[in-house]
Amino acid sequence: MSQTDLKQQLAQRFREVNGDHPMTAADDAYVSAQFVVLEELCAVRGRDADAVRRLMLDGRLPLPGYLRSDGAEMVPADLFALADEAGGVDLLEAWFTAHWDDPVTGKTEWDAYLSGQYVCLHSVNPATIRRKDELTAAISAAIDDPDAPAAHLHALVDELDALEPAFTAYDRLRFGGPTSRDTCIDAIRARIPRPERPGRR
């Protein structure tokens, strides 16, 4: 299969997962700053880009996070880090899913990882995925608890802020609404004032 065929297949799979939404110039600029072109990453890492595309199509490595408007497949710079840590692509799924006690949850997270849609984290790994889930749940609980200290809520928000990038307008299209940054970080900071530190005026 030619490189053109593989790129077309990967683009089709990407749109099956994410829908067919336009990328604006602002989206392209954001993605170019946050991600790297698959072929460029493979050149640096000494990997064959077509072989990596086949692994993505076979559900053994995650799909690109974005397709830039020029068709470039944009991936995180640490795309291969988890496979390397697991001891190779063949061991990656078992290594990844073992981070969850419940096999069903582990499989669900593996499928989400393969979708390439974990663009909500600077670094995608089981620890950050689990921590993001814990933080969003804790933030939601704190908002619903009138007795929860505002300082505690803002500490949770600050920790989530450190894990998450800014997102772009394209993300709100493919996810069908606000992102977790919109709802769990920006909205809360706008709605609930940060407590004054002692001694500050």
PDB file of C-alpha atoms in Angstrom:
ATOM      1  CA  MET A   1       0.000   0.000   0.000  1.00  0.00           C
ATOM      2  CA  SER A   2       1.400   3.417  -0.957  1.00  0.00           C
ATOM      3  CA  GLN A   3       2.029   6.272   1.436  1.00  0.00           C
ATOM      4  CA  THR A   4      -0.817   8.194  -0.206  1.00  0.00           C
ATOM      5  CA  ASP A   5      -3.230   5.321   0.422  1.00  0.00           C
ATOM      6  CA  LEU A   6      -2.161   5.024   4.063  1.00  0.00           C
ATOM      7  CA  LYS A   7      -2.498   8.756   4.639  1.00  0.00           C
ATOM      8  CA  GLN A   8      -5.960   8.714   3.070  1.00  0.00           C
ATOM      9  CA  GLN A   9      -7.021   5.738   5.178  1.00  0.00           C
ATOM     10  CA  LEU A  10      -5.733   7.405   8.325  1.00  0.00           C
ATOM     11  CA  ALA A  11      -7.503  10.664   7.460  1.00  0.00           C
ATOM     12  CA  GLN A  12     -10.724   8.739   6.881  1.00  0.00           C
ATOM     13  CA  ARG A  13     -10.404   6.928  10.210  1.00  0.00           C
ATOM     14  CA  PHE A  14      -9.676  10.238  11.932  1.00  0.00           C
ATOM     15  CA  ARG A  15     -12.852  11.788  10.535  1.00  0.00           C
ATOM     16  CA  GLU A  16     -14.897   8.708  11.454  1.00  0.00           C
ATOM     17  CA  VAL A  17     -13.821   9.265  15.064  1.00  0.00           C
ATOM     18  CA  ASN A  18     -13.908  13.064  15.193  1.00  0.00           C
ATOM     19  CA  GLY A  19     -16.387  14.133  12.525  1.00  0.00           C
ATOM     20  CA  ASP A  20     -15.566  16.361   9.576  1.00  0.00           C
ATOM     21  CA  HIS A  21     -15.001  19.845  10.990  1.00  0.00           C
ATOM     22  CA  PRO A  22     -13.003  22.724   9.502  1.00  0.00           C
ATOM     23  CA  MET A  23      -9.655  23.774  10.926  1.00  0.00           C
ATOM     24  CA  THR A  24      -9.221  27.553  11.014  1.00  0.00           C
ATOM     25  CA  ALA A  25      -5.920  29.420  10.788  1.00  0.00           C
ATOM     26  CA  ALA A  26      -6.065  29.876  14.574  1.00  0.00           C
ATOM     27  CA  ASP A  27      -6.631  26.133  15.023  1.00  0.00           C
ATOM     28  CA  ASP A  28      -3.652  25.369  12.783  1.00  0.00           C
ATOM     29  CA  ALA A  29      -1.422  27.783  14.712  1.00  0.00           C
ATOM     30  CA  TYR A  30      -2.429  26.266  18.054  1.00  0.00           C
ATOM     31  CA  VAL A  31      -1.881  22.708  16.859  1.00  0.00           C
ATOM     32  CA  SER A  32       1.490  23.537  15.274  1.00  0.00           C
ATOM     33  CA  ALA A  33       2.644  25.004  18.594  1.00  0.00           C
ATOM     34  CA  GLN A  34       1.420  22.082  20.709  1.00  0.00           C
ATOM     35  CA  PHE A  35       2.040  19.051  18.457  1.00  0.00           C
ATOM     36  CA  VAL A  36       4.488  17.790  15.844  1.00  0.00           C
ATOM     37  CA  VAL A  37       4.054  16.450  12.316  1.00  0.00           C
ATOM     38  CA  LEU A  38       4.076  12.638  12.332  1.00  0.00           C
ATOM     39  CA  GLU A  39       6.643  12.356   9.546  1.00  0.00           C
ATOM     40  CA  GLU A  40       8.985  14.808  11.272  1.00  0.00           C
ATOM     41  CA  LEU A  41       8.744  12.956  14.581  1.00  0.00           C
ATOM     42  CA  CYS A  42       9.413   9.630  12.855  1.00  0.00           C
ATOM     43  CA  ALA A  43      12.456  11.098  11.097  1.00  0.00           C
ATOM     44  CA  VAL A  44      13.890  12.271  14.423  1.00  0.00           C
ATOM     45  CA  ARG A  45      13.112   8.973  16.164  1.00  0.00           C
ATOM     46  CA  GLY A  46      14.356   6.780  13.301  1.00  0.00           C
ATOM     47  CA  ARG A  47      10.954   5.234  12.642  1.00  0.00           C
ATOM     48  CA  ASP A  48       9.161   4.557   9.389  1.00  0.00           C
ATOM     49  CA  ALA A  49       6.106   6.816   9.132  1.00  0.00           C
ATOM     50  CA  ASP A  50       4.124   4.331   7.055  1.00  0.00           C
ATOM     51  CA  ALA A  51       4.768   1.575   9.580  1.00  0.00           C
ATOM     52  CA  VAL A  52       3.490   3.894  12.316  1.00  0.00           C
ATOM     53  CA  ARG A  53       0.382   4.695  10.260  1.00  0.00           C
ATOM     54  CA  ARG A  54      -0.304   0.966   9.960  1.00  0.00           C
ATOM     55  CA  LEU A  55      -0.002   0.589  13.732  1.00  0.00           C
ATOM     56  CA  MET A  56      -2.528   3.402  14.160  1.00  0.00           C
ATOM     57  CA  LEU A  57      -4.934   1.839  11.685  1.00  0.00           C
ATOM     58  CA  ASP A  58      -4.527  -1.546  13.406  1.00  0.00           C
ATOM     59  CA  GLY A  59      -5.420  -0.052  16.815  1.00  0.00           C
ATOM     60  CA  ARG A  60      -1.988  -0.500  18.309  1.00  0.00           C
ATOM     61  CA  LEU A  61      -0.959   3.163  18.550  1.00  0.00           C
ATOM     62  CA  PRO A  62      -3.253   6.185  18.992  1.00  0.00           C
ATOM     63  CA  LEU A  63      -4.588   8.104  16.028  1.00  0.00           C
ATOM     64  CA  PRO A  64      -3.238  11.613  15.421  1.00  0.00           C
ATOM     65  CA  GLY A  65      -4.604  14.239  17.768  1.00  0.00           C
ATOM     66  CA  TYR A  66      -5.389  16.557  14.870  1.00  0.00           C
ATOM     67  CA  LEU A  67      -5.313  16.780  11.101  1.00  0.00           C
ATOM     68  CA  ARG A  68      -4.034  20.234  10.211  1.00  0.00           C
ATOM     69  CA  SER A  69      -5.846  21.970   7.336  1.00  0.00           C
ATOM     70  CA  ASP A  70      -2.938  21.088   5.017  1.00  0.00           C
ATOM     71  CA  GLY A  71      -3.496  17.399   5.835  1.00  0.00           C
ATOM     72  CA  ALA A  72      -0.510  17.035   8.171  1.00  0.00           C
ATOM     73  CA  GLU A  73      -1.029  14.345  10.822  1.00  0.00           C
ATOM     74  CA  MET A  74      -0.295  16.084  14.132  1.00  0.00           C
ATOM     75  CA  VAL A  75       0.816  13.935  17.054  1.00  0.00           C
ATOM     76  CA  PRO A  76       2.255  14.555  20.534  1.00  0.00           C
ATOM     77  CA  ALA A  77       6.026  14.713  20.751  1.00  0.00           C
ATOM     78  CA  ASP A  78       5.942  11.801  23.230  1.00  0.00           C
ATOM     79  CA  LEU A  79       3.810   9.580  20.959  1.00  0.00           C
ATOM     80  CA  PHE A  80       6.148   6.603  21.406  1.00  0.00           C
ATOM     81  CA  ALA A  81       6.924   7.115  25.103  1.00  0.00           C
ATOM     82  CA  LEU A  82       4.334   4.721  26.508  1.00  0.00           C
ATOM     83  CA  ALA A  83       5.183   1.962  24.047  1.00  0.00           C
ATOM     84  CA  ASP A  84       8.845   2.362  24.961  1.00  0.00           C
ATOM     85  CA  GLU A  85       8.014   2.207  28.678  1.00  0.00           C
ATOM     86  CA  ALA A  86       5.831  -0.865  28.147  1.00  0.00           C
ATOM     87  CA  GLY A  87       8.655  -2.679  26.365  1.00  0.00           C
ATOM     88  CA  GLY A  88       7.290  -2.329  22.838  1.00  0.00           C
ATOM     89  CA  VAL A  89       4.071  -1.847  20.923  1.00  0.00           C
ATOM     90  CA  ASP A  90       3.139  -5.526  21.325  1.00  0.00           C
ATOM     91  CA  LEU A  91       3.085  -5.124  25.124  1.00  0.00           C
ATOM     92  CA  LEU A  92       1.486  -1.688  25.242  1.00  0.00           C
ATOM     93  CA  GLU A  93      -2.192  -2.622  25.595  1.00  0.00           C
ATOM     94  CA  ALA A  94      -1.621  -5.057  28.479  1.00  0.00           C
ATOM     95  CA  TRP A  95       0.707  -2.606  30.219  1.00  0.00           C
ATOM     96  CA  PHE A  96      -1.743   0.278  29.778  1.00  0.00           C
ATOM     97  CA  THR A  97      -4.930  -1.493  30.878  1.00  0.00           C
ATOM     98  CA  ALA A  98      -3.198  -2.990  33.937  1.00  0.00           C
ATOM     99  CA  HIS A  99      -3.192   0.495  35.510  1.00  0.00           C
ATOM    100  CA  TRP A 100      -6.913   0.081  36.239  1.00  0.00           C
ATOM    101  CA  ASP A 101      -8.196  -2.530  38.685  1.00  0.00           C
ATOM    102  CA  ASP A 102     -11.401  -2.957  36.681  1.00  0.00           C
ATOM    103  CA  PRO A 103     -10.660  -4.590  33.292  1.00  0.00           C
ATOM    104  CA  VAL A 104     -13.745  -2.956  31.741  1.00  0.00           C
ATOM    105  CA  THR A 105     -12.544   0.495  32.767  1.00  0.00           C
ATOM    106  CA  GLY A 106      -9.066  -0.324  31.525  1.00  0.00           C
ATOM    107  CA  LYS A 107     -10.432  -1.340  28.117  1.00  0.00           C
ATOM    108  CA  THR A 108     -12.574   1.792  27.949  1.00  0.00           C
ATOM    109  CA  GLU A 109      -9.551   3.966  28.679  1.00  0.00           C
ATOM    110  CA  TRP A 110      -7.468   2.058  26.136  1.00  0.00           C
ATOM    111  CA  ASP A 111     -10.079   2.710  23.457  1.00  0.00           C
ATOM    112  CA  ALA A 112     -10.137   6.385  24.413  1.00  0.00           C
ATOM    113  CA  TYR A 113      -6.342   6.504  24.240  1.00  0.00           C
ATOM    114  CA  LEU A 114      -6.340   4.925  20.775  1.00  0.00           C
ATOM    115  CA  SER A 115      -8.855   7.523  19.538  1.00  0.00           C
ATOM    116  CA  GLY A 116      -6.182  10.225  19.789  1.00  0.00           C
ATOM    117  CA  GLN A 117      -8.700  12.433  21.572  1.00  0.00           C
ATOM    118  CA  TYR A 118      -6.657  12.755  24.759  1.00  0.00           C
ATOM    119  CA  VAL A 119      -5.595  16.192  23.556  1.00  0.00           C
ATOM    120  CA  CYS A 120      -6.866  17.374  26.947  1.00  0.00           C
ATOM    121  CA  LEU A 121      -3.540  16.517  28.604  1.00  0.00           C
ATOM    122  CA  HIS A 122      -0.037  17.863  28.086  1.00  0.00           C
ATOM    123  CA  SER A 123       1.278  14.346  28.699  1.00  0.00           C
ATOM    124  CA  VAL A 124      -0.956  11.331  28.100  1.00  0.00           C
ATOM    125  CA  ASN A 125      -0.275   8.380  30.370  1.00  0.00           C
ATOM    126  CA  PRO A 126      -2.344   6.304  32.800  1.00  0.00           C
ATOM    127  CA  ALA A 127      -1.335   8.438  35.789  1.00  0.00           C
ATOM    128  CA  THR A 128      -2.385  11.748  34.229  1.00  0.00           C
ATOM    129  CA  ILE A 129      -5.569  10.230  32.788  1.00  0.00           C
ATOM    130  CA  ARG A 130      -6.576   8.951  36.214  1.00  0.00           C
ATOM    131  CA  ARG A 131      -5.631  12.187  37.944  1.00  0.00           C
ATOM    132  CA  LYS A 132      -7.648  14.265  35.493  1.00  0.00           C
ATOM    133  CA  ASP A 133     -10.705  12.089  36.180  1.00  0.00           C
ATOM    134  CA  GLU A 134     -10.166  12.433  39.944  1.00  0.00           C
ATOM    135  CA  LEU A 135      -9.787  16.197  39.716  1.00  0.00           C
ATOM    136  CA  THR A 136     -12.841  16.810  37.534  1.00  0.00           C
ATOM    137  CA  ALA A 137     -14.940  14.640  39.866  1.00  0.00           C
ATOM    138  CA  ALA A 138     -13.589  16.436  42.937  1.00  0.00           C
ATOM    139  CA  ILE A 139     -14.206  19.850  41.379  1.00  0.00           C
ATOM    140  CA  SER A 140     -17.793  18.919  40.507  1.00  0.00           C
ATOM    141  CA  ALA A 141     -18.364  17.666  44.061  1.00  0.00           C
ATOM    142  CA  ALA A 142     -16.869  20.822  45.578  1.00  0.00           C
ATOM    143  CA  ILE A 143     -19.078  23.065  43.456  1.00  0.00           C
ATOM    144  CA  ASP A 144     -22.168  21.207  44.694  1.00  0.00           C
ATOM    145  CA  ASP A 145     -21.040  21.406  48.342  1.00  0.00           C
ATOM    146  CA  PRO A 146     -21.882  24.814  49.879  1.00  0.00           C
ATOM    147  CA  ASP A 147     -19.517  24.081  52.761  1.00  0.00           C
ATOM    148  CA  ALA A 148     -16.493  23.325  50.561  1.00  0.00           C
ATOM    149  CA  PRO A 149     -13.768  25.929  51.158  1.00  0.00           C
ATOM    150  CA  ALA A 150     -13.082  28.101  48.114  1.00  0.00           C
ATOM    151  CA  ALA A 151      -9.349  27.684  48.699  1.00  0.00           C
ATOM    152  CA  HIS A 152      -9.673  23.909  48.345  1.00  0.00           C
ATOM    153  CA  LEU A 153     -11.694  24.285  45.155  1.00  0.00           C
ATOM    154  CA  HIS A 154      -9.122  26.611  43.622  1.00  0.00           C
ATOM    155  CA  ALA A 155      -6.287  24.249  44.568  1.00  0.00           C
ATOM    156  CA  LEU A 156      -8.048  21.500  42.594  1.00  0.00           C
ATOM    157  CA  VAL A 157      -8.618  23.861  39.669  1.00  0.00           C
ATOM    158  CA  ASP A 158      -4.969  24.933  39.701  1.00  0.00           C
ATOM    159  CA  GLU A 159      -3.800  21.314  39.600  1.00  0.00           C
ATOM    160  CA  LEU A 160      -6.099  20.538  36.670  1.00  0.00           C
ATOM    161  CA  ASP A 161      -4.890  23.703  34.936  1.00  0.00           C
ATOM    162  CA  ALA A 162      -1.319  22.391  35.114  1.00  0.00           C
ATOM    163  CA  LEU A 163      -2.361  19.128  33.428  1.00  0.00           C
ATOM    164  CA  GLU A 164      -4.430  20.600  30.596  1.00  0.00           C
ATOM    165  CA  PRO A 165      -3.526  22.684  27.538  1.00  0.00           C
ATOM    166  CA  ALA A 166      -5.681  25.546  26.301  1.00  0.00           C
ATOM    167  CA  PHE A 167      -7.673  23.590  23.651  1.00  0.00           C
ATOM    168  CA  THR A 168      -8.832  25.212  20.427  1.00  0.00           C
ATOM    169  CA  ALA A 169     -12.137  26.010  18.722  1.00  0.00           C
ATOM    170  CA  TYR A 170     -11.905  22.798  16.675  1.00  0.00           C
ATOM    171  CA  ASP A 171     -12.030  20.768  19.899  1.00  0.00           C
ATOM    172  CA  ARG A 172     -15.361  22.326  20.864  1.00  0.00           C
ATOM    173  CA  LEU A 173     -16.747  21.260  17.480  1.00  0.00           C
ATOM    174  CA  ARG A 174     -15.596  17.648  17.603  1.00  0.00           C
ATOM    175  CA  PHE A 175     -16.519  17.204  21.267  1.00  0.00           C
ATOM    176  CA  GLY A 176     -19.900  18.832  20.681  1.00  0.00           C
ATOM    177  CA  GLY A 177     -19.635  21.525  23.337  1.00  0.00           C
ATOM    178  CA  PRO A 178     -17.459  22.995  26.067  1.00  0.00           C
ATOM    179  CA  THR A 179     -14.191  21.343  27.051  1.00  0.00           C
ATOM    180  CA  SER A 180     -13.208  20.383  30.575  1.00  0.00           C
ATOM    181  CA  ARG A 181     -11.057  23.526  30.690  1.00  0.00           C
ATOM    182  CA  ASP A 182     -14.140  25.607  29.897  1.00  0.00           C
ATOM    183  CA  THR A 183     -16.299  23.996  32.585  1.00  0.00           C
ATOM    184  CA  CYS A 184     -13.832  22.997  35.307  1.00  0.00           C
ATOM    185  CA  ILE A 185     -11.245  25.783  35.107  1.00  0.00           C
ATOM    186  CA  ASP A 186     -12.293  28.964  33.322  1.00  0.00           C
ATOM    187  CA  ALA A 187     -15.946  28.976  34.417  1.00  0.00           C
ATOM    188  CA  ILE A 188     -15.071  28.333  38.052  1.00  0.00           C
ATOM    189  CA  ARG A 189     -12.404  31.022  38.174  1.00  0.00           C
ATOM    190  CA  ALA A 190     -14.882  33.460  36.683  1.00  0.00           C
ATOM    191  CA  ARG A 191     -17.708  32.454  39.004  1.00  0.00           C
ATOM    192  CA  ILE A 192     -15.973  31.905  42.346  1.00  0.00           C
ATOM    193  CA  PRO A 193     -13.409  34.493  43.491  1.00  0.00           C
ATOM    194  CA  ARG A 194     -10.056  33.194  44.626  1.00  0.00           C
ATOM    195  CA  PRO A 195      -9.641  33.746  48.375  1.00  0.00           C
ATOM    196  CA  GLU A 196      -7.269  36.512  49.391  1.00  0.00           C
ATOM    197  CA  ARG A 197      -4.033  35.275  50.891  1.00  0.00           C
ATOM    198  CA  PRO A 198      -3.407  36.353  54.479  1.00  0.00           C
ATOM    199  CA  GLY A 199      -1.587  39.670  54.645  1.00  0.00           C
ATOM    200  CA  ARG A 200      -2.536  40.695  51.123  1.00  0.00           C
ATOM    201  CA  ARG A 201      -4.570  43.820  50.462  1.00  0.00           C
TER     202      ARG A 201
END
